């Protein structure tokens, strides 16, 4: 292997070309912080249950409260967080607000995560 290795400040050898290539391909810090915040939305089991339920069907708060055996205020709070994070969207039908996943990417993220933990 032909590598141009140099001694780093901490005394270990690094491949300068490879390190530079990796560094240049890293996302900007703002995108990294936004991605971390995005994944934090999945770090709550109630929010995950809501998202998984919404994979199946568009539902209102009372439907979700019944399905998940939780209070409507707790469901509403989590839906507000998910909506702010652009994971769910809603539509109004008279007095009832129905929620659904914002797009198919959310379903794919959950599915990939489940596949990973089930391996």
mmCIF file of N, CA and C in Angstrom:
data_model
loop_
_atom_site.group_PDB
_atom_site.id
_atom_site.type_symbol
_atom_site.label_atom_id
_atom_site.label_comp_id
_atom_site.label_asym_id
_atom_site.label_seq_id
_atom_site.Cartn_x
_atom_site.Cartn_y
_atom_site.Cartn_z
ATOM 1 N N UNK A 1 0.856 -1.184 0.000
ATOM 2 C CA UNK A 1 0.000 0.000 0.000
ATOM 3 C C UNK A 1 0.892 1.234 0.000
ATOM 4 N N UNK A 2 0.711 2.100 -0.966
ATOM 5 C CA UNK A 2 1.478 3.329 -1.059
ATOM 6 C C UNK A 2 0.729 4.459 -0.376
ATOM 7 N N UNK A 3 1.114 4.794 0.806
ATOM 8 C CA UNK A 3 0.465 5.864 1.554
ATOM 9 C C UNK A 3 1.505 6.917 1.905
ATOM 10 N N UNK A 4 1.072 8.140 1.828
ATOM 11 C CA UNK A 4 1.929 9.223 2.281
ATOM 12 C C UNK A 4 1.568 9.467 3.740
ATOM 13 N N UNK A 5 2.322 8.828 4.617
ATOM 14 C CA UNK A 5 2.013 8.935 6.042
ATOM 15 C C UNK A 5 2.891 9.987 6.688
ATOM 16 N N UNK A 6 2.256 10.712 7.587
ATOM 17 C CA UNK A 6 2.989 11.720 8.351
ATOM 18 C C UNK A 6 2.704 11.505 9.825
ATOM 19 N N UNK A 7 3.574 12.031 10.654
ATOM 20 C CA UNK A 7 3.403 11.934 12.095
ATOM 21 C C UNK A 7 2.498 13.074 12.547
ATOM 22 N N UNK A 8 1.396 12.704 13.215
ATOM 23 C CA UNK A 8 0.475 13.741 13.703
ATOM 24 C C UNK A 8 1.006 14.324 15.004
ATOM 25 N N UNK A 9 0.322 15.357 15.509
ATOM 26 C CA UNK A 9 0.753 16.019 16.732
ATOM 27 C C UNK A 9 0.741 15.092 17.933
ATOM 28 N N UNK A 10 -0.179 14.099 17.932
ATOM 29 C CA UNK A 10 -0.253 13.205 19.089
ATOM 30 C C UNK A 10 0.696 12.013 18.956
ATOM 31 N N UNK A 11 1.511 11.979 17.917
ATOM 32 C CA UNK A 11 2.516 10.944 17.773
ATOM 33 C C UNK A 11 2.106 9.760 16.934
ATOM 34 N N UNK A 12 0.855 9.726 16.457
ATOM 35 C CA UNK A 12 0.440 8.603 15.614
ATOM 36 C C UNK A 12 0.621 8.981 14.146
ATOM 37 N N UNK A 13 0.711 7.964 13.307
ATOM 38 C CA UNK A 13 0.869 8.204 11.882
ATOM 39 C C UNK A 13 -0.497 8.301 11.215
ATOM 40 N N UNK A 14 -0.629 9.242 10.288
ATOM 41 C CA UNK A 14 -1.876 9.401 9.537
ATOM 42 C C UNK A 14 -1.558 9.473 8.054
ATOM 43 N N UNK A 15 -2.506 9.109 7.255
ATOM 44 C CA UNK A 15 -2.403 9.244 5.809
ATOM 45 C C UNK A 15 -2.991 10.610 5.477
ATOM 46 N N UNK A 16 -2.157 11.526 5.100
ATOM 47 C CA UNK A 16 -2.572 12.905 4.885
ATOM 48 C C UNK A 16 -3.639 13.013 3.800
ATOM 49 N N UNK A 17 -3.462 12.315 2.678
ATOM 50 C CA UNK A 17 -4.428 12.398 1.576
ATOM 51 C C UNK A 17 -5.790 11.855 1.993
ATOM 52 N N UNK A 18 -5.792 10.716 2.659
ATOM 53 C CA UNK A 18 -7.050 10.115 3.104
ATOM 54 C C UNK A 18 -7.735 10.999 4.134
ATOM 55 N N UNK A 19 -6.969 11.495 5.072
ATOM 56 C CA UNK A 19 -7.533 12.356 6.111
ATOM 57 C C UNK A 19 -8.143 13.615 5.515
ATOM 58 N N UNK A 20 -7.460 14.196 4.551
ATOM 59 C CA UNK A 20 -7.973 15.400 3.906
ATOM 60 C C UNK A 20 -9.258 15.099 3.144
ATOM 61 N N UNK A 21 -9.283 13.968 2.441
ATOM 62 C CA UNK A 21 -10.480 13.571 1.691
ATOM 63 C C UNK A 21 -11.672 13.386 2.636
ATOM 64 N N UNK A 22 -11.456 12.695 3.744
ATOM 65 C CA UNK A 22 -12.531 12.473 4.714
ATOM 66 C C UNK A 22 -12.990 13.807 5.298
ATOM 67 N N UNK A 23 -12.043 14.636 5.688
ATOM 68 C CA UNK A 23 -12.377 15.941 6.254
ATOM 69 C C UNK A 23 -13.215 16.774 5.287
ATOM 70 N N UNK A 24 -12.828 16.794 4.023
ATOM 71 C CA UNK A 24 -13.535 17.600 3.025
ATOM 72 C C UNK A 24 -14.952 17.084 2.759
ATOM 73 N N UNK A 25 -15.194 15.791 3.031
ATOM 74 C CA UNK A 25 -16.512 15.221 2.794
ATOM 75 C C UNK A 25 -17.426 15.254 4.011
ATOM 76 N N UNK A 26 -16.914 15.734 5.143
ATOM 77 C CA UNK A 26 -17.759 15.857 6.316
ATOM 78 C C UNK A 26 -18.797 16.958 6.093
ATOM 79 N N UNK A 27 -20.029 16.735 6.535
ATOM 80 C CA UNK A 27 -21.022 17.821 6.445
ATOM 81 C C UNK A 27 -20.607 18.989 7.336
ATOM 82 N N UNK A 28 -21.146 20.158 7.035
ATOM 83 C CA UNK A 28 -20.848 21.331 7.867
ATOM 84 C C UNK A 28 -21.446 21.111 9.258
ATOM 85 N N UNK A 29 -20.893 21.796 10.246
ATOM 86 C CA UNK A 29 -21.322 21.615 11.631
ATOM 87 C C UNK A 29 -22.826 21.851 11.809
ATOM 88 N N UNK A 30 -23.365 22.863 11.158
ATOM 89 C CA UNK A 30 -24.796 23.162 11.300
ATOM 90 C C UNK A 30 -25.654 21.965 10.867
ATOM 91 N N UNK A 31 -25.260 21.309 9.772
ATOM 92 C CA UNK A 31 -25.997 20.127 9.326
ATOM 93 C C UNK A 31 -25.851 18.972 10.315
ATOM 94 N N UNK A 32 -24.687 18.825 10.898
ATOM 95 C CA UNK A 32 -24.468 17.781 11.905
ATOM 96 C C UNK A 32 -25.358 18.029 13.120
ATOM 97 N N UNK A 33 -25.433 19.279 13.588
ATOM 98 C CA UNK A 33 -26.277 19.609 14.741
ATOM 99 C C UNK A 33 -27.748 19.372 14.418
ATOM 100 N N UNK A 34 -28.162 19.763 13.207
ATOM 101 C CA UNK A 34 -29.552 19.540 12.793
ATOM 102 C C UNK A 34 -29.868 18.049 12.707
ATOM 103 N N UNK A 35 -28.928 17.264 12.215
ATOM 104 C CA UNK A 35 -29.129 15.820 12.128
ATOM 105 C C UNK A 35 -29.235 15.199 13.520
ATOM 106 N N UNK A 36 -28.405 15.662 14.443
ATOM 107 C CA UNK A 36 -28.483 15.162 15.822
ATOM 108 C C UNK A 36 -29.845 15.488 16.431
ATOM 109 N N UNK A 37 -30.328 16.704 16.203
ATOM 110 C CA UNK A 37 -31.656 17.086 16.699
ATOM 111 C C UNK A 37 -32.748 16.236 16.059
ATOM 112 N N UNK A 38 -32.603 15.955 14.786
ATOM 113 C CA UNK A 38 -33.567 15.121 14.064
ATOM 114 C C UNK A 38 -33.647 13.739 14.713
ATOM 115 N N UNK A 39 -32.500 13.127 14.974
ATOM 116 C CA UNK A 39 -32.500 11.789 15.563
ATOM 117 C C UNK A 39 -32.991 11.794 17.011
ATOM 118 N N UNK A 40 -32.843 12.903 17.701
ATOM 119 C CA UNK A 40 -33.372 12.999 19.069
ATOM 120 C C UNK A 40 -34.884 12.831 19.083
ATOM 121 N N UNK A 41 -35.547 13.221 18.003
ATOM 122 C CA UNK A 41 -36.996 13.069 17.930
ATOM 123 C C UNK A 41 -37.414 11.601 17.984
ATOM 124 N N UNK A 42 -36.537 10.709 17.576
ATOM 125 C CA UNK A 42 -36.817 9.272 17.588
ATOM 126 C C UNK A 42 -36.440 8.629 18.927
ATOM 127 N N UNK A 43 -35.895 9.404 19.842
ATOM 128 C CA UNK A 43 -35.354 8.865 21.087
ATOM 129 C C UNK A 43 -36.395 8.730 22.193
ATOM 130 N N UNK A 44 -37.654 8.912 21.878
ATOM 131 C CA UNK A 44 -38.724 8.801 22.863
ATOM 132 C C UNK A 44 -39.671 7.693 22.426
ATOM 133 N N UNK A 45 -39.937 6.730 23.308
ATOM 134 C CA UNK A 45 -40.751 5.575 22.922
ATOM 135 C C UNK A 45 -42.187 5.967 22.569
ATOM 136 N N UNK A 46 -42.746 6.976 23.226
ATOM 137 C CA UNK A 46 -44.106 7.416 22.882
ATOM 138 C C UNK A 46 -44.135 7.994 21.472
ATOM 139 N N UNK A 47 -43.157 8.813 21.148
ATOM 140 C CA UNK A 47 -43.117 9.379 19.795
ATOM 141 C C UNK A 47 -42.951 8.272 18.763
ATOM 142 N N UNK A 48 -42.120 7.280 19.054
ATOM 143 C CA UNK A 48 -41.953 6.163 18.122
ATOM 144 C C UNK A 48 -43.256 5.398 17.935
ATOM 145 N N UNK A 49 -43.977 5.156 19.014
ATOM 146 C CA UNK A 49 -45.265 4.464 18.907
ATOM 147 C C UNK A 49 -46.236 5.262 18.034
ATOM 148 N N UNK A 50 -46.254 6.564 18.222
ATOM 149 C CA UNK A 50 -47.125 7.416 17.412
ATOM 150 C C UNK A 50 -46.739 7.310 15.946
ATOM 151 N N UNK A 51 -45.452 7.417 15.662
ATOM 152 C CA UNK A 51 -44.988 7.349 14.275
ATOM 153 C C UNK A 51 -45.318 6.001 13.644
ATOM 154 N N UNK A 52 -45.126 4.932 14.393
ATOM 155 C CA UNK A 52 -45.420 3.603 13.864
ATOM 156 C C UNK A 52 -46.917 3.442 13.612
ATOM 157 N N UNK A 53 -47.741 3.975 14.520
ATOM 158 C CA UNK A 53 -49.192 3.931 14.309
ATOM 159 C C UNK A 53 -49.582 4.717 13.064
ATOM 160 N N UNK A 54 -48.937 5.856 12.861
ATOM 161 C CA UNK A 54 -49.263 6.695 11.705
ATOM 162 C C UNK A 54 -48.744 6.120 10.395
ATOM 163 N N UNK A 55 -47.852 5.140 10.474
ATOM 164 C CA UNK A 55 -47.429 4.441 9.254
ATOM 165 C C UNK A 55 -48.614 3.710 8.639
ATOM 166 N N UNK A 56 -49.499 3.238 9.504
ATOM 167 C CA UNK A 56 -50.636 2.427 9.067
ATOM 168 C C UNK A 56 -51.796 3.261 8.563
ATOM 169 N N UNK A 57 -52.064 4.366 9.248
ATOM 170 C CA UNK A 57 -53.297 5.106 8.982
ATOM 171 C C UNK A 57 -53.187 6.536 9.481
ATOM 172 N N UNK A 58 -53.888 7.420 8.825
ATOM 173 C CA UNK A 58 -54.050 8.790 9.306
ATOM 174 C C UNK A 58 -54.977 8.719 10.527
ATOM 175 N N UNK A 59 -54.561 9.351 11.638
ATOM 176 C CA UNK A 59 -55.319 9.232 12.881
ATOM 177 C C UNK A 59 -55.458 10.581 13.577
ATOM 178 N N UNK A 60 -56.514 10.705 14.392
ATOM 179 C CA UNK A 60 -56.687 11.901 15.216
ATOM 180 C C UNK A 60 -56.150 11.616 16.623
ATOM 181 N N UNK A 61 -56.115 12.637 17.445
ATOM 182 C CA UNK A 61 -55.563 12.515 18.793
ATOM 183 C C UNK A 61 -56.321 11.466 19.602
ATOM 184 N N UNK A 62 -57.644 11.477 19.533
ATOM 185 C CA UNK A 62 -58.405 10.513 20.335
ATOM 186 C C UNK A 62 -58.168 9.080 19.872
ATOM 187 N N UNK A 63 -58.007 8.878 18.555
ATOM 188 C CA UNK A 63 -57.665 7.541 18.052
ATOM 189 C C UNK A 63 -56.324 7.089 18.621
ATOM 190 N N UNK A 64 -55.324 7.953 18.542
ATOM 191 C CA UNK A 64 -53.992 7.615 19.051
ATOM 192 C C UNK A 64 -54.021 7.363 20.557
ATOM 193 N N UNK A 65 -54.778 8.172 21.296
ATOM 194 C CA UNK A 65 -54.871 7.990 22.746
ATOM 195 C C UNK A 65 -55.465 6.629 23.077
ATOM 196 N N UNK A 66 -56.474 6.219 22.322
ATOM 197 C CA UNK A 66 -57.093 4.911 22.548
ATOM 198 C C UNK A 66 -56.138 3.788 22.178
ATOM 199 N N UNK A 67 -55.534 3.883 21.008
ATOM 200 C CA UNK A 67 -54.612 2.839 20.535
ATOM 201 C C UNK A 67 -53.440 2.660 21.486
ATOM 202 N N UNK A 68 -52.874 3.769 21.962
ATOM 203 C CA UNK A 68 -51.677 3.713 22.801
ATOM 204 C C UNK A 68 -51.990 3.697 24.291
ATOM 205 N N UNK A 69 -53.297 3.749 24.636
ATOM 206 C CA UNK A 69 -53.739 3.739 26.034
ATOM 207 C C UNK A 69 -53.050 4.844 26.827
ATOM 208 N N UNK A 70 -53.186 6.060 26.311
ATOM 209 C CA UNK A 70 -52.567 7.233 26.932
ATOM 210 C C UNK A 70 -53.574 8.367 26.943
ATOM 211 N N UNK A 71 -53.269 9.401 27.705
ATOM 212 C CA UNK A 71 -54.113 10.580 27.742
ATOM 213 C C UNK A 71 -53.955 11.418 26.477
ATOM 214 N N UNK A 72 -55.033 12.111 26.126
ATOM 215 C CA UNK A 72 -54.997 12.944 24.925
ATOM 216 C C UNK A 72 -54.000 14.085 25.046
ATOM 217 N N UNK A 73 -53.819 14.614 26.245
ATOM 218 C CA UNK A 73 -52.874 15.731 26.393
ATOM 219 C C UNK A 73 -51.437 15.256 26.146
ATOM 220 N N UNK A 74 -51.113 14.053 26.607
ATOM 221 C CA UNK A 74 -49.763 13.510 26.371
ATOM 222 C C UNK A 74 -49.541 13.276 24.878
ATOM 223 N N UNK A 75 -50.548 12.743 24.206
ATOM 224 C CA UNK A 75 -50.456 12.519 22.757
ATOM 225 C C UNK A 75 -50.312 13.852 22.030
ATOM 226 N N UNK A 76 -51.134 14.823 22.408
ATOM 227 C CA UNK A 76 -51.075 16.145 21.761
ATOM 228 C C UNK A 76 -49.707 16.780 21.911
ATOM 229 N N UNK A 77 -49.129 16.657 23.105
ATOM 230 C CA UNK A 77 -47.797 17.220 23.334
ATOM 231 C C UNK A 77 -46.768 16.588 22.401
ATOM 232 N N UNK A 78 -46.788 15.264 22.308
ATOM 233 C CA UNK A 78 -45.815 14.580 21.453
ATOM 234 C C UNK A 78 -46.065 14.883 19.976
ATOM 235 N N UNK A 79 -47.310 15.000 19.583
ATOM 236 C CA UNK A 79 -47.614 15.361 18.192
ATOM 237 C C UNK A 79 -47.092 16.757 17.871
ATOM 238 N N UNK A 80 -47.183 17.655 18.822
ATOM 239 C CA UNK A 80 -46.665 19.017 18.612
ATOM 240 C C UNK A 80 -45.156 18.970 18.374
ATOM 241 N N UNK A 81 -44.452 18.164 19.173
ATOM 242 C CA UNK A 81 -43.002 18.006 19.005
ATOM 243 C C UNK A 81 -42.689 17.399 17.635
ATOM 244 N N UNK A 82 -43.437 16.366 17.264
ATOM 245 C CA UNK A 82 -43.212 15.710 15.971
ATOM 246 C C UNK A 82 -43.532 16.636 14.799
ATOM 247 N N UNK A 83 -44.538 17.461 14.963
ATOM 248 C CA UNK A 83 -44.892 18.406 13.892
ATOM 249 C C UNK A 83 -43.813 19.481 13.752
ATOM 250 N N UNK A 84 -43.312 19.979 14.874
ATOM 251 C CA UNK A 84 -42.239 20.976 14.823
ATOM 252 C C UNK A 84 -40.991 20.400 14.175
ATOM 253 N N UNK A 85 -40.766 19.112 14.369
ATOM 254 C CA UNK A 85 -39.614 18.441 13.764
ATOM 255 C C UNK A 85 -39.876 17.966 12.347
ATOM 256 N N UNK A 86 -41.040 18.286 11.813
ATOM 257 C CA UNK A 86 -41.443 17.943 10.446
ATOM 258 C C UNK A 86 -41.478 16.423 10.196
ATOM 259 N N UNK A 87 -41.854 15.675 11.244
ATOM 260 C CA UNK A 87 -42.028 14.241 11.078
ATOM 261 C C UNK A 87 -43.486 13.886 10.802
ATOM 262 N N UNK A 88 -44.404 14.735 11.266
ATOM 263 C CA UNK A 88 -45.821 14.536 10.982
ATOM 264 C C UNK A 88 -46.411 15.836 10.444
ATOM 265 N N UNK A 89 -47.516 15.679 9.736
ATOM 266 C CA UNK A 89 -48.280 16.835 9.275
ATOM 267 C C UNK A 89 -49.742 16.553 9.598
ATOM 268 N N UNK A 90 -50.556 17.581 9.514
ATOM 269 C CA UNK A 90 -51.960 17.388 9.849
ATOM 270 C C UNK A 90 -52.876 18.025 8.822
ATOM 271 N N UNK A 91 -54.132 17.622 8.900
ATOM 272 C CA UNK A 91 -55.175 18.247 8.105
ATOM 273 C C UNK A 91 -56.420 18.316 8.970
ATOM 274 N N UNK A 92 -57.202 19.339 8.743
ATOM 275 C CA UNK A 92 -58.428 19.548 9.516
ATOM 276 C C UNK A 92 -59.625 19.078 8.702
ATOM 277 N N UNK A 93 -60.520 18.367 9.375
ATOM 278 C CA UNK A 93 -61.789 17.959 8.785
ATOM 279 C C UNK A 93 -62.869 18.377 9.774
ATOM 280 N N UNK A 94 -63.413 19.565 9.577
ATOM 281 C CA UNK A 94 -64.356 20.136 10.546
ATOM 282 C C UNK A 94 -63.607 20.482 11.820
ATOM 283 N N UNK A 95 -64.040 19.867 12.931
ATOM 284 C CA UNK A 95 -63.396 20.125 14.224
ATOM 285 C C UNK A 95 -62.271 19.132 14.526
ATOM 286 N N UNK A 96 -62.138 18.115 13.702
ATOM 287 C CA UNK A 96 -61.165 17.067 13.970
ATOM 288 C C UNK A 96 -59.893 17.289 13.142
ATOM 289 N N UNK A 97 -58.762 17.136 13.812
ATOM 290 C CA UNK A 97 -57.468 17.244 13.143
ATOM 291 C C UNK A 97 -56.881 15.838 13.018
ATOM 292 N N UNK A 98 -56.532 15.473 11.802
ATOM 293 C CA UNK A 98 -55.944 14.164 11.521
ATOM 294 C C UNK A 98 -54.451 14.335 11.258
ATOM 295 N N UNK A 99 -53.685 13.377 11.743
ATOM 296 C CA UNK A 99 -52.235 13.411 11.606
ATOM 297 C C UNK A 99 -51.776 12.264 10.720
ATOM 298 N N UNK A 100 -50.696 12.529 9.998
ATOM 299 C CA UNK A 100 -50.067 11.505 9.162
ATOM 300 C C UNK A 100 -48.573 11.785 9.105
ATOM 301 N N UNK A 101 -47.804 10.791 8.667
ATOM 302 C CA UNK A 101 -46.367 11.005 8.510
ATOM 303 C C UNK A 101 -46.127 12.081 7.470
ATOM 304 N N UNK A 102 -45.104 12.879 7.686
ATOM 305 C CA UNK A 102 -44.814 13.980 6.771
ATOM 306 C C UNK A 102 -44.432 13.480 5.386
ATOM 307 N N UNK A 103 -43.662 12.397 5.324
ATOM 308 C CA UNK A 103 -43.305 11.806 4.023
ATOM 309 C C UNK A 103 -42.832 10.374 4.216
ATOM 310 N N UNK A 104 -42.561 9.698 3.128
ATOM 311 C CA UNK A 104 -42.173 8.284 3.190
ATOM 312 C C UNK A 104 -40.794 8.066 3.806
ATOM 313 N N UNK A 105 -39.963 9.113 3.872
ATOM 314 C CA UNK A 105 -38.636 8.961 4.475
ATOM 315 C C UNK A 105 -38.751 8.536 5.939
ATOM 316 N N UNK A 106 -39.754 9.031 6.623
ATOM 317 C CA UNK A 106 -39.926 8.716 8.039
ATOM 318 C C UNK A 106 -40.175 7.218 8.204
ATOM 319 N N UNK A 107 -41.022 6.687 7.360
ATOM 320 C CA UNK A 107 -41.313 5.249 7.383
ATOM 321 C C UNK A 107 -40.037 4.441 7.118
ATOM 322 N N UNK A 108 -39.236 4.891 6.155
ATOM 323 C CA UNK A 108 -37.992 4.199 5.814
ATOM 324 C C UNK A 108 -36.995 4.225 6.974
ATOM 325 N N UNK A 109 -36.911 5.344 7.670
ATOM 326 C CA UNK A 109 -35.991 5.472 8.803
ATOM 327 C C UNK A 109 -36.383 4.499 9.912
ATOM 328 N N UNK A 110 -37.672 4.444 10.221
ATOM 329 C CA UNK A 110 -38.144 3.533 11.262
ATOM 330 C C UNK A 110 -37.920 2.083 10.841
ATOM 331 N N UNK A 111 -38.253 1.778 9.606
ATOM 332 C CA UNK A 111 -38.087 0.419 9.101
ATOM 333 C C UNK A 111 -36.623 -0.017 9.132
ATOM 334 N N UNK A 112 -35.734 0.859 8.715
ATOM 335 C CA UNK A 112 -34.297 0.548 8.741
ATOM 336 C C UNK A 112 -33.811 0.334 10.170
ATOM 337 N N UNK A 113 -34.279 1.168 11.094
ATOM 338 C CA UNK A 113 -33.894 1.015 12.490
ATOM 339 C C UNK A 113 -34.374 -0.310 13.063
ATOM 340 N N UNK A 114 -35.621 -0.670 12.767
ATOM 341 C CA UNK A 114 -36.142 -1.951 13.248
ATOM 342 C C UNK A 114 -35.386 -3.115 12.647
ATOM 343 N N UNK A 115 -35.098 -3.027 11.361
ATOM 344 C CA UNK A 115 -34.312 -4.095 10.703
ATOM 345 C C UNK A 115 -32.964 -4.253 11.398
ATOM 346 N N UNK A 116 -32.327 -3.137 11.710
ATOM 347 C CA UNK A 116 -31.002 -3.166 12.326
ATOM 348 C C UNK A 116 -31.049 -3.839 13.703
ATOM 349 N N UNK A 117 -32.009 -3.460 14.545
ATOM 350 C CA UNK A 117 -32.027 -4.019 15.911
ATOM 351 C C UNK A 117 -32.492 -5.470 15.933
ATOM 352 N N UNK A 118 -33.190 -5.901 14.878
ATOM 353 C CA UNK A 118 -33.677 -7.273 14.824
ATOM 354 C C UNK A 118 -32.648 -8.239 14.240
ATOM 355 N N UNK A 119 -31.541 -7.731 13.711
ATOM 356 C CA UNK A 119 -30.504 -8.601 13.138
ATOM 357 C C UNK A 119 -29.788 -9.376 14.203
#
